[in-house]
Amino acid sequence: MEPQDRQSIDLTRLQVPDGHRYKVSIEKDESPQELRLRLIRELVVLAVATLFVIAIGAICLVVVLGKSSSPDDRKWAFGILSGIAGGCVGHLLRR
């Protein structure tokens, strides 16, 4: 049965079991142009972030593998490389 007024909903007619709740929301559909722009933005952010992580990883590898690097320099480079590796594994496992 449709409500008489399209701008009101009669919530008293809903039969909600004990221990349950309900939520009402009205959302605007995403237009094809908005979807396209959102996907392009997400791809650009992904590409920039990937290049940034690769650049930092490369710098750390140069420090770790460099013969003139001090032990302190190698220590922070290993820490950053460990963080990058952990972040990649976490992203792949979704945790």
CSV table of C-alpha atoms in Angstrom, one decimal:
chain,number,residue,atom,x,y,z
A,1,MET,CA,0.0,0.0,0.0
A,2,GLU,CA,1.5,3.4,-1.1
A,3,PRO,CA,1.4,6.3,1.3
A,4,GLN,CA,-1.0,9.0,0.4
A,5,ASP,CA,1.7,11.7,0.7
A,6,ARG,CA,5.0,10.8,-1.1
A,7,GLN,CA,6.9,12.9,1.4
A,8,SER,CA,5.9,10.9,4.5
A,9,ILE,CA,6.5,7.3,5.6
A,10,ASP,CA,4.3,5.6,8.1
A,11,LEU,CA,6.9,3.8,10.3
A,12,THR,CA,4.2,2.4,12.6
A,13,ARG,CA,3.2,-0.1,9.9
A,14,LEU,CA,6.7,-1.7,9.9
A,15,GLN,CA,6.9,-4.9,11.9
A,16,VAL,CA,10.5,-4.9,13.3
A,17,PRO,CA,11.5,-8.0,15.3
A,18,ASP,CA,13.0,-7.6,18.7
A,19,GLY,CA,16.7,-6.9,18.7
A,20,HIS,CA,16.5,-5.3,15.3
A,21,ARG,CA,16.4,-1.7,14.1
A,22,TYR,CA,15.7,0.0,10.9
A,23,LYS,CA,17.2,3.0,9.1
A,24,VAL,CA,15.7,5.1,6.4
A,25,SER,CA,17.9,7.0,3.9
A,26,ILE,CA,17.4,8.8,0.7
A,27,GLU,CA,20.4,9.0,-1.6
A,28,LYS,CA,21.0,10.6,-4.9
A,29,ASP,CA,22.0,8.4,-7.8
A,30,GLU,CA,25.5,8.9,-9.2
A,31,SER,CA,25.3,10.1,-12.8
A,32,PRO,CA,27.6,8.6,-15.4
A,33,GLN,CA,29.7,11.8,-15.5
A,34,GLU,CA,30.1,11.8,-11.7
A,35,LEU,CA,31.1,8.1,-11.8
A,36,ARG,CA,33.6,8.7,-14.5
A,37,LEU,CA,35.2,11.7,-12.7
A,38,ARG,CA,35.3,9.8,-9.4
A,39,LEU,CA,37.0,6.8,-11.0
A,40,ILE,CA,39.6,9.0,-12.8
A,41,ARG,CA,40.3,10.8,-9.5
A,42,GLU,CA,40.8,7.5,-7.7
A,43,LEU,CA,43.1,6.2,-10.4
A,44,VAL,CA,45.2,9.4,-10.3
A,45,VAL,CA,45.5,9.2,-6.5
A,46,LEU,CA,46.5,5.5,-6.8
A,47,ALA,CA,49.1,6.2,-9.4
A,48,VAL,CA,50.6,9.1,-7.4
A,49,ALA,CA,50.7,7.1,-4.2
A,50,THR,CA,52.2,4.1,-5.9
A,51,LEU,CA,55.0,6.3,-7.5
A,52,PHE,CA,55.6,7.9,-4.1
A,53,VAL,CA,56.0,4.6,-2.3
A,54,ILE,CA,58.2,3.3,-5.1
A,55,ALA,CA,60.4,6.4,-4.9
A,56,ILE,CA,60.8,6.2,-1.2
A,57,GLY,CA,61.5,2.4,-1.4
A,58,ALA,CA,64.2,3.1,-4.1
A,59,ILE,CA,65.9,5.7,-1.9
A,60,CYS,CA,65.9,3.3,1.1
A,61,LEU,CA,67.3,0.5,-1.1
A,62,VAL,CA,70.1,2.8,-2.2
A,63,VAL,CA,70.9,3.6,1.4
A,64,VAL,CA,70.8,0.0,2.5
A,65,LEU,CA,72.9,-1.3,-0.3
A,66,GLY,CA,75.3,1.7,-0.5
A,67,LYS,CA,78.8,1.0,0.8
A,68,SER,CA,79.2,4.4,2.2
A,69,SER,CA,76.0,4.3,4.3
A,70,SER,CA,76.4,4.5,8.1
A,71,PRO,CA,74.8,1.9,10.4
A,72,ASP,CA,72.3,4.6,11.6
A,73,ASP,CA,71.3,5.4,8.0
A,74,ARG,CA,70.8,1.7,7.3
A,75,LYS,CA,68.7,1.3,10.4
A,76,TRP,CA,66.1,4.0,9.4
A,77,ALA,CA,66.1,2.7,5.8
A,78,PHE,CA,65.4,-0.8,7.0
A,79,GLY,CA,62.6,0.6,9.2
A,80,ILE,CA,61.0,2.3,6.3
A,81,LEU,CA,61.4,-0.7,4.0
A,82,SER,CA,59.8,-2.9,6.7
A,83,GLY,CA,56.8,-0.4,6.9
A,84,ILE,CA,56.4,-0.5,3.1
A,85,ALA,CA,56.5,-4.3,3.0
A,86,GLY,CA,54.0,-4.5,5.9
A,87,GLY,CA,51.7,-2.0,4.3
A,88,CYS,CA,51.7,-4.0,1.0
A,89,VAL,CA,51.1,-7.3,2.8
A,90,GLY,CA,48.3,-5.7,4.9
A,91,HIS,CA,46.7,-4.2,1.8
A,92,LEU,CA,46.8,-7.5,0.0
A,93,LEU,CA,45.3,-9.4,3.0
A,94,ARG,CA,42.8,-6.5,3.6
A,95,ARG,CA,43.6,-6.2,7.3
